[in-house]
Tab-separated table of C-alpha atoms in Angstrom:
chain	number	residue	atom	x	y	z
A	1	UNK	CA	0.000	0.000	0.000
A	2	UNK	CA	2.652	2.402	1.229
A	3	UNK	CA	4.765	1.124	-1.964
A	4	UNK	CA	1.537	2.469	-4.366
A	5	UNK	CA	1.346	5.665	-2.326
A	6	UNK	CA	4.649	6.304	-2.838
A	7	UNK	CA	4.400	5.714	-6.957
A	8	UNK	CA	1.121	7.839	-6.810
A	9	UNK	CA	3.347	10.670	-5.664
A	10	UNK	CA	6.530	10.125	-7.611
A	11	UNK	CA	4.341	10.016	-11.054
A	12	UNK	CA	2.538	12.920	-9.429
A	13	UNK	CA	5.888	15.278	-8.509
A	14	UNK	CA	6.832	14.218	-12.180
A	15	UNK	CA	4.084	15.064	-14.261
A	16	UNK	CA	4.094	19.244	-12.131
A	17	UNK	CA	7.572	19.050	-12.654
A	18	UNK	CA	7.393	18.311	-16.243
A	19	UNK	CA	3.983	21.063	-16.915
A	20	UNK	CA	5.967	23.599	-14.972
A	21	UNK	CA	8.664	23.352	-17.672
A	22	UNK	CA	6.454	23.813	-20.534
A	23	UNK	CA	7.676	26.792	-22.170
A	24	UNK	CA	4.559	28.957	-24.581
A	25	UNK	CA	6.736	30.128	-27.759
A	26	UNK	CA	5.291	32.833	-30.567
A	27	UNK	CA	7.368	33.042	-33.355
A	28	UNK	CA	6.432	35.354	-36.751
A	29	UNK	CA	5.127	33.581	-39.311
A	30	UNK	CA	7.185	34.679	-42.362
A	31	UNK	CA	8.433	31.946	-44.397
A	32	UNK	CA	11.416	30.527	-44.802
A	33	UNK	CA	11.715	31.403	-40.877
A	34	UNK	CA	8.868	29.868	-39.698
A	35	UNK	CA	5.536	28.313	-40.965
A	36	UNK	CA	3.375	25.852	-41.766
A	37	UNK	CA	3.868	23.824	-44.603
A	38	UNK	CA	0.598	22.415	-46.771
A	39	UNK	CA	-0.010	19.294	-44.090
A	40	UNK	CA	-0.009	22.167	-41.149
A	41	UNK	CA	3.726	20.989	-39.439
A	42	UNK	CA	5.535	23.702	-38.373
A	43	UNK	CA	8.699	24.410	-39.921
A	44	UNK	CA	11.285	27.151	-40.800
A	45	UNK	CA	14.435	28.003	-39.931
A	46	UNK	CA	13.550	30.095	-36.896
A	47	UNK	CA	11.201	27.212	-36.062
A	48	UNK	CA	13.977	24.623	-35.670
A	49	UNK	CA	16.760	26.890	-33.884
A	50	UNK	CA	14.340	27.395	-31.171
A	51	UNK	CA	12.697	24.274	-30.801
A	52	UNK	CA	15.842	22.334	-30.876
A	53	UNK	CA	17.758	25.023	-28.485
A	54	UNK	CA	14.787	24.718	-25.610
A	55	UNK	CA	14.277	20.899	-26.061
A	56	UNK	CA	17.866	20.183	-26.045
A	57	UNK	CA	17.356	22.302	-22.317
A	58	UNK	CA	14.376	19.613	-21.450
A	59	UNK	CA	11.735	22.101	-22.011
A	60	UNK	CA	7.964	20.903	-23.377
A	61	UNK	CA	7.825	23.450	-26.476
A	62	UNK	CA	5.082	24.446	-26.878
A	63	UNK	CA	5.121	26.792	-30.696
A	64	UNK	CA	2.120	29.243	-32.003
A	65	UNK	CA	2.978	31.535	-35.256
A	66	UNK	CA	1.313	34.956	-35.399
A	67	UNK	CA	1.780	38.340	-37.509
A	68	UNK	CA	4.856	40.188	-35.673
A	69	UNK	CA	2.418	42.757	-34.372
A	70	UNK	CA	0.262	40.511	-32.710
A	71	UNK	CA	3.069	38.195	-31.024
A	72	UNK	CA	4.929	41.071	-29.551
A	73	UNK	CA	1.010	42.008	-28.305
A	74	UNK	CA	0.516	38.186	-26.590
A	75	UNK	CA	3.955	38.336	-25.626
A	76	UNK	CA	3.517	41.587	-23.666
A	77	UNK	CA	0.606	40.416	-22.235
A	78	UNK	CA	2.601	37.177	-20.943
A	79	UNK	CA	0.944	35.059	-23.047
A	80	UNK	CA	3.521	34.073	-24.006
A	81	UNK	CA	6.854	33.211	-22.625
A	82	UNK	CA	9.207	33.288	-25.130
A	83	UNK	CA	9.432	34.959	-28.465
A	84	UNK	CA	11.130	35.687	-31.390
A	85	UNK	CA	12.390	37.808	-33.390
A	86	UNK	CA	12.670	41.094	-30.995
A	87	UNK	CA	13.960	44.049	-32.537
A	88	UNK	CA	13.000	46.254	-29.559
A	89	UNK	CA	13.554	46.266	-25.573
A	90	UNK	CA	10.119	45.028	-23.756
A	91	UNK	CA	10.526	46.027	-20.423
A	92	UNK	CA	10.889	43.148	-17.373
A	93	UNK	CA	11.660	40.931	-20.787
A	94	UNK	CA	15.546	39.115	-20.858
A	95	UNK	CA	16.924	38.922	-24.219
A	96	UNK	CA	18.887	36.061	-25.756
A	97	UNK	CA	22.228	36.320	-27.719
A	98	UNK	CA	21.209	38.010	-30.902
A	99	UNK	CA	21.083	34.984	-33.711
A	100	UNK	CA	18.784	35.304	-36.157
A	101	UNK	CA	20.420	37.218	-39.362
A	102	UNK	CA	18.498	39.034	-41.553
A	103	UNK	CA	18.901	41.762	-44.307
A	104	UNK	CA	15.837	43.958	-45.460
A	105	UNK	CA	16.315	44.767	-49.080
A	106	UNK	CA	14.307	46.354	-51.860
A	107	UNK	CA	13.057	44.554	-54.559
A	108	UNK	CA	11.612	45.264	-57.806
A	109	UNK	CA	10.715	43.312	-60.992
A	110	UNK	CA	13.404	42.425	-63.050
A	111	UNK	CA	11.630	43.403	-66.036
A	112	UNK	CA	11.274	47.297	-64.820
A	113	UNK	CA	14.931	47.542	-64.615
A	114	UNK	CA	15.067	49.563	-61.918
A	115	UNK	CA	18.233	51.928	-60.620
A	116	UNK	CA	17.865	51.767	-57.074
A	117	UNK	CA	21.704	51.659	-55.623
A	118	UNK	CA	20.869	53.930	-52.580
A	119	UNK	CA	18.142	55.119	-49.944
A	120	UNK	CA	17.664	58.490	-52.325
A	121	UNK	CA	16.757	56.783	-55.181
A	122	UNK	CA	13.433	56.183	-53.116
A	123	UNK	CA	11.848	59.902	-53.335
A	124	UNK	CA	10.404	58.645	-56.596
A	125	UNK	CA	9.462	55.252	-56.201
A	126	UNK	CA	5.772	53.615	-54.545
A	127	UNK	CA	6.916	51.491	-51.968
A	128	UNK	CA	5.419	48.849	-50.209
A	129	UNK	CA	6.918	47.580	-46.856
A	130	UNK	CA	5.989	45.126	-43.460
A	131	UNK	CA	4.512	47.077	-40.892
A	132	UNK	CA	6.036	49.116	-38.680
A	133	UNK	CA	9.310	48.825	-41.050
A	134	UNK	CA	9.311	52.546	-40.392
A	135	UNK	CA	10.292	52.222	-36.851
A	136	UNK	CA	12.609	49.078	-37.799
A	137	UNK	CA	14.321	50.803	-40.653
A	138	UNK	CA	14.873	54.093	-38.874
A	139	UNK	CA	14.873	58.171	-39.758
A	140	UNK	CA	16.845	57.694	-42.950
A	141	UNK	CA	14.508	55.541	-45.065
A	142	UNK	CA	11.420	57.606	-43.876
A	143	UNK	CA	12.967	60.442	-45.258
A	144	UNK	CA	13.768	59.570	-48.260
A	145	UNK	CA	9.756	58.090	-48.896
A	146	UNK	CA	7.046	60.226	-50.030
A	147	UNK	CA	3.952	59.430	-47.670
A	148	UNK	CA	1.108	59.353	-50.390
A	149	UNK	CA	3.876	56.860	-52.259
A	150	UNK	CA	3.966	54.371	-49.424
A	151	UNK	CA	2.164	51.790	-47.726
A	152	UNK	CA	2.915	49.221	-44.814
A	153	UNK	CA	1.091	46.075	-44.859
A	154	UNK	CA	1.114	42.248	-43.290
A	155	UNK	CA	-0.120	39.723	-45.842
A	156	UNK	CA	3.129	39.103	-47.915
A	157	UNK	CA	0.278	38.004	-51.048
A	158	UNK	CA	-0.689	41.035	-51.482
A	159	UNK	CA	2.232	42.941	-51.310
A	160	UNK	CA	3.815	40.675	-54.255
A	161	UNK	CA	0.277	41.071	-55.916
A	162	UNK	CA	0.972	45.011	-56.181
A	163	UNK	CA	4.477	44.688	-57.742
A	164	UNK	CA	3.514	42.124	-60.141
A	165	UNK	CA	0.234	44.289	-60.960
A	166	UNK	CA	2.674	47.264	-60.922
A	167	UNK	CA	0.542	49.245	-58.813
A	168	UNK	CA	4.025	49.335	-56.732
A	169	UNK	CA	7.690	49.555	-57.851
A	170	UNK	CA	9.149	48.000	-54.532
A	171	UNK	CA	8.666	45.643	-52.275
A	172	UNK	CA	10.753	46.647	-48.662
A	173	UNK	CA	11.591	43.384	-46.162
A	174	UNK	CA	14.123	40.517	-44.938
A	175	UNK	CA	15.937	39.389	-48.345
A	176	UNK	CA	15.312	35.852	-47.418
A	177	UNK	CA	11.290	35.495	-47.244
A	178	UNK	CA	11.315	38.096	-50.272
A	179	UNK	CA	13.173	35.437	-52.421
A	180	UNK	CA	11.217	32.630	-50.838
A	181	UNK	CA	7.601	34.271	-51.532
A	182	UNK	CA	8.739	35.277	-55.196
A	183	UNK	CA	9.990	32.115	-56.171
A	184	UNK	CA	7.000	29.686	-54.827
A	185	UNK	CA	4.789	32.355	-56.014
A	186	UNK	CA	6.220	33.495	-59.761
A	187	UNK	CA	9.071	31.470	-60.265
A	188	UNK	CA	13.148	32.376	-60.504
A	189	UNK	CA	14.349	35.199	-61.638
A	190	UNK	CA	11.784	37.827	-61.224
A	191	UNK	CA	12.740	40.234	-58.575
A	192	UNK	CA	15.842	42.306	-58.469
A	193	UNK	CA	17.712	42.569	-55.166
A	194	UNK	CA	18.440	46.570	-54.131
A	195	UNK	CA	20.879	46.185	-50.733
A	196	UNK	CA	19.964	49.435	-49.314
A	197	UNK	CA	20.488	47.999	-45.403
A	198	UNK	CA	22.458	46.611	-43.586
A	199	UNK	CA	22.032	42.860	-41.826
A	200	UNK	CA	21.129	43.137	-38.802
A	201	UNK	CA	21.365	39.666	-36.126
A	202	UNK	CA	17.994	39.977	-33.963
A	203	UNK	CA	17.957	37.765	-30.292
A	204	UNK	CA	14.845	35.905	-29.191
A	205	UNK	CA	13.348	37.495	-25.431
A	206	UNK	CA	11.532	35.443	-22.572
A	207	UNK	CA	10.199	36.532	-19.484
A	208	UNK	CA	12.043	33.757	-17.309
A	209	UNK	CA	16.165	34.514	-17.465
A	210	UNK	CA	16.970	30.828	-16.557
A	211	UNK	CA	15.020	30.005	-19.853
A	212	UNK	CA	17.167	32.707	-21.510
A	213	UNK	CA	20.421	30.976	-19.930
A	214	UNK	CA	19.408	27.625	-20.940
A	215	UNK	CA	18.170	28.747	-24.273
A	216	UNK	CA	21.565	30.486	-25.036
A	217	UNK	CA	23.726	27.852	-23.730
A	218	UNK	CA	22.029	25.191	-26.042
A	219	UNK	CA	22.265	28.175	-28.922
A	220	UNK	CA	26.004	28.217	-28.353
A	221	UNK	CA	26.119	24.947	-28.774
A	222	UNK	CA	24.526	24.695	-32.108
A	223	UNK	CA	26.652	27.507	-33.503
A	224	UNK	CA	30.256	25.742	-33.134
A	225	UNK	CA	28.777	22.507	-34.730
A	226	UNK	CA	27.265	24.557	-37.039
A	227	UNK	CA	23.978	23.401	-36.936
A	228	UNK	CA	22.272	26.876	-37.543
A	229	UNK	CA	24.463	26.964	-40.716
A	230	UNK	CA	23.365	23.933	-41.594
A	231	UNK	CA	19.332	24.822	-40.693
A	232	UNK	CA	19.854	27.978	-42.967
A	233	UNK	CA	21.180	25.928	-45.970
A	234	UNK	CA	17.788	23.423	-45.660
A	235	UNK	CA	15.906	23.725	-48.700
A	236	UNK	CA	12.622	24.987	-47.672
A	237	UNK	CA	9.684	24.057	-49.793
């Protein structure tokens, strides 16, 4: 009897111990970084960096994908406890080592033949970015826009469907899910690259710090086998 009892309790100090260390991750859904492919798995590059990182750490990951607006907004509200990217400070949040690499270019069709070699050669142009690229981008590239010739928007579709329709000459965001988007969508070879940023490496935050330390830890871990090179090189249909 006292044998059962004292089963009953292990399995029942196991299973808190194991909910408590269930960690609630929102990541941006933006292809190639994370997604859903046509069967509904999760995947992406961003995806697998932090599931592997945290379950390497024994955490239950737990992943959601939202617009970047509205997982900063769950996150905030500690919906969430762990997030990525984070290109701002959230107070009472602990950042990770930045990781996640990305360049926001311009693109245009490569049919217009477009001169676009520096933030300038904007004052002319309709432009289409993400939202809030504004605040991302900085000063310099809302200076050089015209307001009535710009427009921030989520759906990465539609943005695509205004340069193709030509109702835009530029599309503004990260180099990598304008390439993927374009080529699932239209095929090679139909945007032209403009590199008017620079990269910049953005960390992941969490409320918790330990989850931050053991998150890291696991990151660094993945960087000298170079597993996150590897993730990055993945073919991503």
């Amino acid at each position: 009897m006292r044998r059962g009892l004292l089963l009953a309790l292990f399995c029942w100090v196991a299973s808190s111990v194991a909910s408590e260390r269930i960690v609630r991750v929102g990541l941006n859904y933006s292809a190639p970084w994370a997604y859903s492919n046509e069967q509904g798995v999760l995947q992406g590059i961003d995806h697998d960096i932090v599931f592997q990182a945290l379950s390497a750490a024994g955490y239950q990951v737990q992943i959601e994908l939202f617009s970047h607006e509205r997982m900063l907004q769950k996150f905030k509200a500690r919906e969430l406890d762990f997030a990525s990217p984070i290109a701002f400070d959230i107070p009472g949040a602990h950042k990770s080592l930045p990781y996640m690499e990305i360049q926001d270019i311009a693109a245009s069709l490569t049919s217009a033949n477009l001169n676009v070699a520096q933030l300038s050669d904007l004052g002319d142009k309709r432009v289409v970015a993400y939202q809030k690229a504004i605040d991302v981008l900085g000063e310099p590239f809302a200076l050089a826009l015209k307001p009535q010739n710009y427009l921030e928007m989520v759906e990465r579709d539609r943005q695509f469907d205004l340069l193709f329709s030509g109702k835009v000459d530029l599309v503004v965001g990260d180099k990598l899910v304008l390439e993927y988007h374009s080529r699932k969508m239209y095929g090679e070879g139909q945007i032209r690259i403009h590199p008017l940023f620079a990269k910049q490496t953005y960390p992941a935050a969490a409320w918790d710090p330990d989850i931050i330390k053991a998150f890291n830890q696991h990151l660094i871990v993945m960087q000298k086998k170079g597993d996150i090179q590897a993730l990055m090189r993945l073919p991503r249909p």
